[in-house]
Amino acid sequence: MQSPIHVTSEIGKLKTVMLHRPGREIENVYPEILHRMLVDDIPYLPIAQEEHDLFAQTLRDNGTEVLYLENLLTDALADDNIKDEFLEKIIAESGFAAGAIHDALKEYLLSFSTKDMVDKIIAGVRKDEIKTKYVSLAELAEDKDYPFYMDPMPNAYFTRDPQACIGDGITINHMTFKARQRESLFTEYIIKHNPRFADKGVNVWRNRYPEGRIEGGDELVLSDHVLAIGISQRTSAKAITELAESLFEKSDYDTVIAIHIPHNHAMMHLDTVFTMINYDQFTVHPAILRDGGHVDAYIMHPAANGEISITHETNLKEILEKALDKSEIDLIPTGDGDPIVAPREQWNDGSNTLAIAPGEVVTYDRNYVSNDLLRKHGILVHEVRSSELSRGRGGPRCMSCPIVREDLKK
Ligand SMILES: NC(=[NH2+])NCCC[C@H](N)C(=O)O
């Protein structure tokens, strides 16, 4: 039986992808909470939705099946007992494990159809939406002016991060910041209870409960046995080690390349500075390279007795040539390496390309210098509109979670 998840590269023809269409959660962001919500501006929702629909259509036009997270979750909650269990967990993870507010939230959420309930959970629940008989002292005295019982999830349209498909399995991620941690509970329920995945032998390489932090934007599937992963603001060495142990024990993966990148908001994940777009071509933001194209990378392999061997290497080109068995690798610099254009275009995800086939990518239209350079390097570029979507600080790769890709021809 073919596994419902199958991703053995970053570039194989994209057959099935999971997206989330931005919804009311975007309009529940206001200046005071921007920073905590990990966004830098507030997208104008109708245009963000229009842009997102065009992004989805571009993928469909190129033969990709588009699944929506919100529908997958709704179908996963068809059984009332599962829905109840899910509600208990999401309300607890939102800060109310028991008590009057917990009860009121549960009653309120159950008053919707399951699909509307899912949309509501993503959008957030304001205090003035529900009535409670008793309020706590904290409510009365401390959090008086805070408007939400359940926070909005404005980053839900970055479906790349709460999980990542690797081979015939998935990592369900323990995300770094509170603003996003609940998102991977959705993945857990989808994998366990959506008929597309449930009881189909999907391997969970690492679930969301161990402490180490990890996000999908850092997980790059370079081949059917090599994974690259960022040591970043969002992914810790601890999580990488645990994932490597699990992959080496249970999968065909025998190489994990951990690449250290700056720990900051503009470069929060490896895929904001480095993506694979063809058998031997990558985009790279020059700011992660030291003189001579050096980075700090740690190459992990299985060793005797379940141990892991680690070597420190620095030449990015050579590391990739060796890992992918290529004589030459073409590293294409974001913004053509210009000291102003490169950081400007990287800020709006100029390095964050989504490959939909070898040498064929989807990018934001606004990054025209990077896009022209990709074309000069022989890449077929599909540009999508990006005025509002880019305000969430993520690009086409961040907005997509590949579920199935065609294997590469050997
Ligand atoms: N894979 C990515 N680069 N995702 C970008 C996510 C952006 C989002 N605002 C966050 O900070 O979490």
XYZ file of C-alpha atoms and ligand atoms in Angstrom, residues 37-40 155 158 160-161 175 177 180 215-218 233-234 265 268-272 349 352 391-395 397-399, ligand 1:
45
model
C 2.087 37.023 17.310
C 5.327 36.869 15.266
C 4.089 39.119 12.482
C 5.266 42.584 11.518
C 0.433 32.194 11.372
C 2.301 29.032 7.161
C 5.132 24.465 6.562
C 6.036 24.781 10.190
C 7.053 24.729 18.103
C 6.804 30.245 20.623
C 2.215 28.862 17.407
C 9.767 23.791 13.060
C 9.212 22.643 9.483
C 10.815 25.737 7.959
C 14.105 24.293 9.154
C 15.839 30.560 16.383
C 13.173 27.863 15.994
C 13.293 37.087 13.228
C 13.859 32.500 11.661
C 14.094 29.272 9.635
C 16.637 27.720 7.281
C 14.142 28.046 4.407
C 14.191 31.844 4.728
C 11.005 35.955 1.364
C 11.832 31.217 0.190
C 3.265 40.823 5.706
C 3.059 37.615 7.748
C 6.804 37.182 7.077
C 6.687 33.988 5.062
C 6.810 33.026 1.398
C 7.638 27.525 0.840
C 6.379 28.603 4.264
C 2.781 28.625 3.023
N 8.858 28.325 7.074
C 8.851 29.597 7.341
N 9.886 30.325 7.049
N 7.776 30.116 7.962
C 7.611 31.486 8.244
C 6.713 31.684 9.386
C 6.461 33.139 9.700
C 5.692 33.343 10.950
N 5.318 34.706 11.115
C 6.492 32.894 12.165
O 7.235 33.702 12.677
O 6.396 31.813 12.633
